[in-house]
Coordinates of C-alpha atoms and ligand atoms in Angstrom, one line a residue:
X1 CA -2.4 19.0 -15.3
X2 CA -2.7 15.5 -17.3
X3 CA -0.2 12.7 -16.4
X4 CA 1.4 10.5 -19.4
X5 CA 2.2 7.7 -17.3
X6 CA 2.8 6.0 -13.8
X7 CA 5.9 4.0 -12.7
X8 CA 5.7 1.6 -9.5
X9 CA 8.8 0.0 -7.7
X10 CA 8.6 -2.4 -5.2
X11 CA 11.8 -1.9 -3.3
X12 CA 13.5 -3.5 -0.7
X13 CA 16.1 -1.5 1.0
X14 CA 18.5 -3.0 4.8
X15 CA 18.1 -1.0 7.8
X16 CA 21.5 0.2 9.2
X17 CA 20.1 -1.5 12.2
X18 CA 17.4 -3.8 13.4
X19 CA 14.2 -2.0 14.5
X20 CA 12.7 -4.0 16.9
X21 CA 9.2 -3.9 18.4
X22 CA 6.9 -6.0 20.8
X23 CA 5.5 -7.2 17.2
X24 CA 8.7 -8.4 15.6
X25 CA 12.1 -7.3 14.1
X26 CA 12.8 -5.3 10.8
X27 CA 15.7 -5.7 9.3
X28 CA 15.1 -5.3 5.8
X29 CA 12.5 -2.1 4.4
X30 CA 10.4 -3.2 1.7
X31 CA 8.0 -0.9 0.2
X32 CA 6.2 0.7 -2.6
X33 CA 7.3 3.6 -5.0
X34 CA 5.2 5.4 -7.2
X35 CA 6.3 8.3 -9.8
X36 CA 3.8 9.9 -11.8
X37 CA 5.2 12.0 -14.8
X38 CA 3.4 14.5 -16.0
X39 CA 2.6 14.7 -20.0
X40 CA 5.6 17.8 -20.0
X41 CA 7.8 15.3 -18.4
X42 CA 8.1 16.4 -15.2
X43 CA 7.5 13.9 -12.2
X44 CA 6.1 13.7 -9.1
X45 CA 7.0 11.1 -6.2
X46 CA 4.9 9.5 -3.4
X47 CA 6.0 6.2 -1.5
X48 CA 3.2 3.6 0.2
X49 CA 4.5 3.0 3.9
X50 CA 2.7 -0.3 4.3
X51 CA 4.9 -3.2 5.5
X52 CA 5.6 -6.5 3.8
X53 CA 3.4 -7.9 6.4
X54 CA 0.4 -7.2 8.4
X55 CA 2.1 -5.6 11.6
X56 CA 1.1 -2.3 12.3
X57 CA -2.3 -2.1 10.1
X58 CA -3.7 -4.0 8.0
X59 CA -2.2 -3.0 4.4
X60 CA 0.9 -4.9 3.2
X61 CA 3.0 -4.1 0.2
X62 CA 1.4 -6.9 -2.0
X63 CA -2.2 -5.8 -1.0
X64 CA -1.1 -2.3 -2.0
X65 CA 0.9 -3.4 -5.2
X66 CA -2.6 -4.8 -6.2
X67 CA -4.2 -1.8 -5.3
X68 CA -2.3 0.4 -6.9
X69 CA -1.7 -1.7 -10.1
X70 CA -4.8 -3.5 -10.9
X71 CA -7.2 -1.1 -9.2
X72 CA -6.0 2.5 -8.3
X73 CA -3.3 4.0 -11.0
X74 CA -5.2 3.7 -14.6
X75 CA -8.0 5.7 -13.2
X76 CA -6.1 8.7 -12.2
X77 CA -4.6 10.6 -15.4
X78 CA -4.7 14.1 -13.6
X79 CA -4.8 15.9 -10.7
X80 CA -8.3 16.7 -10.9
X81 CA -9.3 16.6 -7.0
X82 CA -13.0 15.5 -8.0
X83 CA -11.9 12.3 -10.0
X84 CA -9.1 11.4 -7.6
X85 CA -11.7 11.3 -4.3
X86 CA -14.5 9.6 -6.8
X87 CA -12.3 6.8 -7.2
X88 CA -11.1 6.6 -3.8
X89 CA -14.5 6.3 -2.8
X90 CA -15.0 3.4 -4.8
X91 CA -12.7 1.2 -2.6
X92 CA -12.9 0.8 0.8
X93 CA -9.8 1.1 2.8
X94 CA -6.5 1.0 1.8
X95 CA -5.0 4.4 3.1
X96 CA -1.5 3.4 2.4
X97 CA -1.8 3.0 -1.2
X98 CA -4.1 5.4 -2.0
X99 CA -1.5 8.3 -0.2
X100 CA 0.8 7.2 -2.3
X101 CA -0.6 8.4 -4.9
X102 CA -1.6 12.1 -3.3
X103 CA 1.9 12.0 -2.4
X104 CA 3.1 12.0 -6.3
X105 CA 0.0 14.3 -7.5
X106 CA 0.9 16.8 -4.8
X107 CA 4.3 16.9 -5.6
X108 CA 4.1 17.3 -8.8
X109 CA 1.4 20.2 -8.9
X110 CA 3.7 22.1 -6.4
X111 CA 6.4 21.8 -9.2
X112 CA 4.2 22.8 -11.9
X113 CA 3.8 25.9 -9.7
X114 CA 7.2 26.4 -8.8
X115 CA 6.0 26.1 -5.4
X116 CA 8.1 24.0 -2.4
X117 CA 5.8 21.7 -1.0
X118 CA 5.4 23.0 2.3
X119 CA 4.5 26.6 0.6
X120 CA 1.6 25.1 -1.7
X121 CA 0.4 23.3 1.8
X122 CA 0.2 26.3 3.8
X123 CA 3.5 25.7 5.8
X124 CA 4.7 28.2 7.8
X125 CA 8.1 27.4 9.0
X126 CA 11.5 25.8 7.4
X127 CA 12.9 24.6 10.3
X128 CA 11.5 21.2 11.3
X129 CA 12.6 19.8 15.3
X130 CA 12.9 16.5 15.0
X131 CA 12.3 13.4 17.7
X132 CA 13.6 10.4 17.8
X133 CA 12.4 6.6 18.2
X134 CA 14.7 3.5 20.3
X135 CA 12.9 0.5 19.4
X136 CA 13.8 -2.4 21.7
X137 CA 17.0 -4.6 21.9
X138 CA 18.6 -1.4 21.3
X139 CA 21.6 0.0 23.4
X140 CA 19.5 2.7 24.3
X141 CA 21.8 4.6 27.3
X142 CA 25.2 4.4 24.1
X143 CA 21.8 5.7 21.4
X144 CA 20.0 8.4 23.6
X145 CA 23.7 10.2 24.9
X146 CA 24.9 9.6 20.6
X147 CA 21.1 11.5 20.0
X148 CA 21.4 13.9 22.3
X149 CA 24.7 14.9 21.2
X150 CA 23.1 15.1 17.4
X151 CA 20.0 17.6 19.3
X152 CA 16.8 15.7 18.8
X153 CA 14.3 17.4 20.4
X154 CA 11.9 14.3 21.6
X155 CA 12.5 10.9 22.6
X156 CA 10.3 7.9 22.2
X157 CA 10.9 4.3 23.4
X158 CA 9.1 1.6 22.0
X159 CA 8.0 -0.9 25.0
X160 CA 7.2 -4.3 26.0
X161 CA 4.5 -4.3 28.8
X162 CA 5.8 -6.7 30.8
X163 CA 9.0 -4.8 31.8
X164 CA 7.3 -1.0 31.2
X165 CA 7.9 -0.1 34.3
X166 CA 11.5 -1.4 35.5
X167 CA 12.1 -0.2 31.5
X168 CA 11.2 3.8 32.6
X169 CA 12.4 3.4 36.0
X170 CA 16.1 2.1 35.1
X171 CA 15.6 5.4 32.2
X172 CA 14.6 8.1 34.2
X173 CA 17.4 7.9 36.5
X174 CA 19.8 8.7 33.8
X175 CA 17.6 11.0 32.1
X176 CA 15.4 12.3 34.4
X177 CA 14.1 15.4 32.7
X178 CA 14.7 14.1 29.0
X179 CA 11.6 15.1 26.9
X180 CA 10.2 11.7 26.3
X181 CA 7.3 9.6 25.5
X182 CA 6.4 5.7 25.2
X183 CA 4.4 3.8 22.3
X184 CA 2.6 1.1 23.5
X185 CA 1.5 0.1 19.7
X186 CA -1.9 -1.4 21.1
X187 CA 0.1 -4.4 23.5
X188 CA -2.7 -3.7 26.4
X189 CA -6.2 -5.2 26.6
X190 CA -8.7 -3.2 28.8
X191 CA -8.3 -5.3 32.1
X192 CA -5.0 -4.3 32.3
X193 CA -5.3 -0.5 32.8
X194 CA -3.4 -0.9 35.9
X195 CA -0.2 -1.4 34.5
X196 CA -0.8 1.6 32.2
X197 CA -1.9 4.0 34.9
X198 CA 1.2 2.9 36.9
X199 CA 3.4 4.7 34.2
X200 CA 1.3 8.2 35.2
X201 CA 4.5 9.9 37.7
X202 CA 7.5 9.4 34.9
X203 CA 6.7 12.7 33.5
X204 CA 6.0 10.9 30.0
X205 CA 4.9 14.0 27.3
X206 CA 2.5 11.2 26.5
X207 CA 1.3 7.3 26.0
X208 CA 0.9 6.5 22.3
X209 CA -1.7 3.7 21.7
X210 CA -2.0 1.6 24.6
X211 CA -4.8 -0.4 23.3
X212 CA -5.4 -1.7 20.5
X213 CA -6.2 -0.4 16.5
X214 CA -9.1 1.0 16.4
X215 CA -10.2 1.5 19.9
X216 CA -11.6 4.6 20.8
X217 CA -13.9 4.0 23.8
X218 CA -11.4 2.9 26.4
X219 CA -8.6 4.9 25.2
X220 CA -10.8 7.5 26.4
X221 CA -11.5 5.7 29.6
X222 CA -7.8 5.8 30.4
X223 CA -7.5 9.5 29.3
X224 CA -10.2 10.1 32.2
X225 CA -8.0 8.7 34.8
X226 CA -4.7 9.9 33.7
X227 CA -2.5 12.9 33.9
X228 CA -0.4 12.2 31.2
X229 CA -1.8 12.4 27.6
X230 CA -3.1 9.4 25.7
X231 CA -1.9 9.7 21.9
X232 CA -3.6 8.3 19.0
X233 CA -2.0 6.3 16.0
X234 CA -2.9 3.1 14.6
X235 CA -6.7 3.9 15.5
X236 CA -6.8 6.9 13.0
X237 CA -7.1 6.3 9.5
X238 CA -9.0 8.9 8.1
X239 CA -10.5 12.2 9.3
X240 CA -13.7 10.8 10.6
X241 CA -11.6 9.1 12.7
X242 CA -10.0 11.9 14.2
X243 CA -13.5 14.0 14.1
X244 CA -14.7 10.6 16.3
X245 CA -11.7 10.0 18.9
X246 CA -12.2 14.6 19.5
X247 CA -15.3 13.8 19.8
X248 CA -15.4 10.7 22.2
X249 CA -12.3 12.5 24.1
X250 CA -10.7 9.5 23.3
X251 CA -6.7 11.3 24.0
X252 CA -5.3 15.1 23.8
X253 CA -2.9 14.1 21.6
X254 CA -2.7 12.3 17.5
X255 CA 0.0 11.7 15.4
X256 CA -0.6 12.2 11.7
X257 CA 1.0 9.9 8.9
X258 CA -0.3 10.8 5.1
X259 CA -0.4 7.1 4.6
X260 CA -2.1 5.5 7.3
X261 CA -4.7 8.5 7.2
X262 CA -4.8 8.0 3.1
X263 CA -3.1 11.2 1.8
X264 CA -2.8 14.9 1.8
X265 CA -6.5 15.8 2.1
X266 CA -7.4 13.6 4.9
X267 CA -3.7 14.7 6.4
X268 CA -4.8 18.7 5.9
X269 CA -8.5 18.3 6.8
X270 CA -7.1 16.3 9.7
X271 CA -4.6 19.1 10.5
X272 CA -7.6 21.7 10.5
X273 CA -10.0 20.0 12.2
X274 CA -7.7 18.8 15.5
X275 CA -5.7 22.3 15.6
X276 CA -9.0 24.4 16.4
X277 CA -9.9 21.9 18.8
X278 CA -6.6 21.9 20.4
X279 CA -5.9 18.7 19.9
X280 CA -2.0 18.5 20.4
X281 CA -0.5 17.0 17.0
X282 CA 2.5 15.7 15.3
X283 CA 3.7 13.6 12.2
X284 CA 4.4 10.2 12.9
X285 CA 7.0 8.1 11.1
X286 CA 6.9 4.7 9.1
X287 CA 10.8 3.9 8.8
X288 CA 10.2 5.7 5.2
X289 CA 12.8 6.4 2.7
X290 CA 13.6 10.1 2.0
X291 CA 10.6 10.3 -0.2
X292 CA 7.7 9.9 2.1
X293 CA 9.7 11.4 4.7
X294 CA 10.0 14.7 2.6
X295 CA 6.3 14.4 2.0
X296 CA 6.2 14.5 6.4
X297 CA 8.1 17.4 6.7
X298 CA 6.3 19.5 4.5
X299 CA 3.3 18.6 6.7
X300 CA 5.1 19.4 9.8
X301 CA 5.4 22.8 8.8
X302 CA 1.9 23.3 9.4
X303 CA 0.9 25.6 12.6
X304 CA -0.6 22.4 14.5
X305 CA 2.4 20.4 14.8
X306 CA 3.9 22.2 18.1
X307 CA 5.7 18.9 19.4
X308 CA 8.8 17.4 17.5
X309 CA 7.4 14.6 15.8
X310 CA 9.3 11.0 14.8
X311 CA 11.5 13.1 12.3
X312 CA 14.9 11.7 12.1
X313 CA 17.6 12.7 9.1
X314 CA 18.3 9.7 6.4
X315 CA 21.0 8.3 8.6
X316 CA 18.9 7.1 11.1
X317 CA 17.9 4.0 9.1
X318 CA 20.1 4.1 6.1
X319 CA 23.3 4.0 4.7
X320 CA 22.2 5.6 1.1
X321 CA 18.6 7.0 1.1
X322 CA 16.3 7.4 -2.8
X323 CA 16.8 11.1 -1.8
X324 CA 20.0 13.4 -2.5
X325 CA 21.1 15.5 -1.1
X326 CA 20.1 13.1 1.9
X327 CA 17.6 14.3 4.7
X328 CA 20.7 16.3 7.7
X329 CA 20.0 17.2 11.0
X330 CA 21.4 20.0 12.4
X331 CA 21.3 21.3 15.7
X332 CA 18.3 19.2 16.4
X333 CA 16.4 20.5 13.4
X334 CA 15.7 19.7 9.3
X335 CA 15.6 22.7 7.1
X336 CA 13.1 22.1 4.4
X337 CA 14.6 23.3 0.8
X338 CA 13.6 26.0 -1.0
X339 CA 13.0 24.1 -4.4
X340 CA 9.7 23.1 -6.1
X341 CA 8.0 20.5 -4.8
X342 CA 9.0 17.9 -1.9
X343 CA 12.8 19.7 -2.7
X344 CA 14.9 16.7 -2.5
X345 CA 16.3 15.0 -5.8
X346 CA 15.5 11.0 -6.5
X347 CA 18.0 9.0 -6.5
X348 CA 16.3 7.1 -9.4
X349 CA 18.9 5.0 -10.5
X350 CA 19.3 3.8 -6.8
X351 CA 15.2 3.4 -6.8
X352 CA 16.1 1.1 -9.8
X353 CA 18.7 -1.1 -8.3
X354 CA 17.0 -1.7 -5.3
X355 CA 13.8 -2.9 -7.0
X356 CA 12.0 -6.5 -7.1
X357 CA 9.2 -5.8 -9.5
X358 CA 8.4 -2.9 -11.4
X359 CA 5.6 -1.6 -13.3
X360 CA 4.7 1.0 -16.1
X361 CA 0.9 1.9 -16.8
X362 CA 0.3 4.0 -19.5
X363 CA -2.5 6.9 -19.3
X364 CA -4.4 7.7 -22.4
X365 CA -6.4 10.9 -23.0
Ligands
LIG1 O1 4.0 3.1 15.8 O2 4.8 4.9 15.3 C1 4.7 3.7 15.2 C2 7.6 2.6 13.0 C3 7.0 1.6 12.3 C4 5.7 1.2 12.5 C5 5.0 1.9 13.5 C6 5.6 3.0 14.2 C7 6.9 3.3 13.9 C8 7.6 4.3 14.7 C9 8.2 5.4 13.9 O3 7.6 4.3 15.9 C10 9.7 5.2 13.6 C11 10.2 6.3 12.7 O4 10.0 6.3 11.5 O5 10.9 7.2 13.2
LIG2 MG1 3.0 4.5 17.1

């Protein structure tokens, strides 16, 4: 399949709500776009998660506009797997940006096949369970009885290490069998182990990142003293990650994102990889738009991804999501659709309005 041309919008879209972490307050979405139209027309849509700035990792929107625009986009006219992992090679880095683009190829080839997504993937299920996130400052006890009512499957509160424990304490008496999990989002340093093996009796389903991006060695230090599971994020980004933390027994558990692991193969080879090894996995979130968030689904449909992951309908964070109809829960679940490709329509003219810069690169031959 050859590709005419790309299109890039930088968005910026409001949160219904602050989401608040121990690293700041977002209140506003910005991110990347990218549509890649096929030379019969169709298109194909993929959205780069990174953050305006540096937060989580180390991509930001501007790093991967420039990515994407001056480096990236000409040089993939088709889907040709060979061509597009030659010139990933070619940069280091950059996962965000460089999914984005998978994300619209994909897309677009299971269109041209008439395939949903999560068919052409190898999904085996069309009923997603969905978990959801309370970032801090929220009113969690008026959030978690709203979300229970609603039937999310898996709870996960976002926490600041100086009051972790009075935090679960104060929880677990209200909800003292609630399915839940914390992310620590790498606010530990190794000396202070302590406080994190203090948190072993609240029955936590696990402890995402407690040290910092790109630690392996004392993540799996921890995971030798504790009971409760240590979970990967910001330290993967790509599948030799994941081969190394398996390897260095560095947690049972890893949450996959396409973008911060840079795309579908990484994502699949990933998937592969940690399911016969019994890794325990789910998709993570990015507080995406309907587009990337389609593009999660389909990959939790996979056979590894036994544990709800942070999988939340359009209304979590918006008020009008770039996808109709918009991402429902129901009874605690998401069905995929049975159309071609990620099987949600974009809102294109919404894409448009809520765009800063945009960008048109032409493919030839
Ligand atoms: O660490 O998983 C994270 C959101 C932004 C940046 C990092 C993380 C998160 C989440 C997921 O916790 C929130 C969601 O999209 O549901
Ligand atoms: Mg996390």
């Amino acid at each position: 399949m050859r590709l005419s041309h790309w299109n890039v919008y930088h968005f910026s879209l409001p949160l219904l709500h602050p989401f608040t972490t121990h690293q700041g307050s977002l209140q506003e979405r910005e991110g990347i776009i990218v549509e890649g139209v096929s030379e019969d027309g169709q298109s194909g849509w993929g959205e780069c998660v990174a953050f305006s700035t540096p937060f989580y990792t180390e991509e930001t929107v501007d790093t991967a506009w420039f990515m994407l625009n001056d480096l990236l986009l000409s040089k993939i006219s088709s889907d040709d797997p060979s061509n597009i992992s030659h010139v990933f090679s070619q940069y280091q880095g950059h996962p965000m940006a460089k999914a984005a683009i998978e994300m619209a190829i994909w897309d677009l080839k299971a269109k041209q096949g008439n395939h949903p997504l999560y068919h052409y993937v190898g999904g085996i299920r069309d009923q997603i369970s969905t978990g959801v996130v309370i970032s801090l400052k929220e009113n969690w006890k008026e959030k978690v009885d709203k979300y229970k009512e609603q039937g999310y499957q898996r709870y996960k509160l976002k926490i600041n290490k100086e009051n972790a424990y009075e935090h679960l304490n104060t929880f677990r008496t209200f909800y003292p069998d609630l399915p839940l999990m914390i992310d620590g989002n790498g606010a530990y340093q190794p000396d202070e182990m302590a406080a994190i093996l203090a948190l072993d009796d609240f029955k936590l389903l696990m402890i995402e990142q407690p040290f910092r991006a790109g630690d392996f060695y004392w993540h799996a230090q921890l995971q030798k003293k504790m009971k409760t599971s240590i979970c990967l994020d910001e330290s993967i980004k790509s599948y030799e990650d994941g081969k190394q933390a398996y390897f260095m027994r560095s947690g049972k558990s890893i949450n996959i994102k396409i973008g911060r692991v840079g795309g579908w193969r990484e994502a699949l080879s990933l998937h592969q990889f940690l399911y016969e090894k019994k890794i325990s996995l789910w998709v993570g979130g990015m507080v995406e738009t309907g587009i990337s968030k389609a593009h999660s689904l389909a990959l939790a449909s996979l056979p590894g991804f036994m544990i709800p992951g942070d999988l939340s309908p359009s209304d979590r964070f918006w008020d009008r999501d770039f996808v109709y109809p918009s991402i429902q829960i129901n009874q605690g679940k998401i069905s995929l659709p049975n159309k071609p490709g990620i099987g949600f329509e974009v809102d294109r003219e919404f894409v448009e309005k809520q765009s800063i810069r945009k960008n048109k690169i032409k493919l030839m031959g």
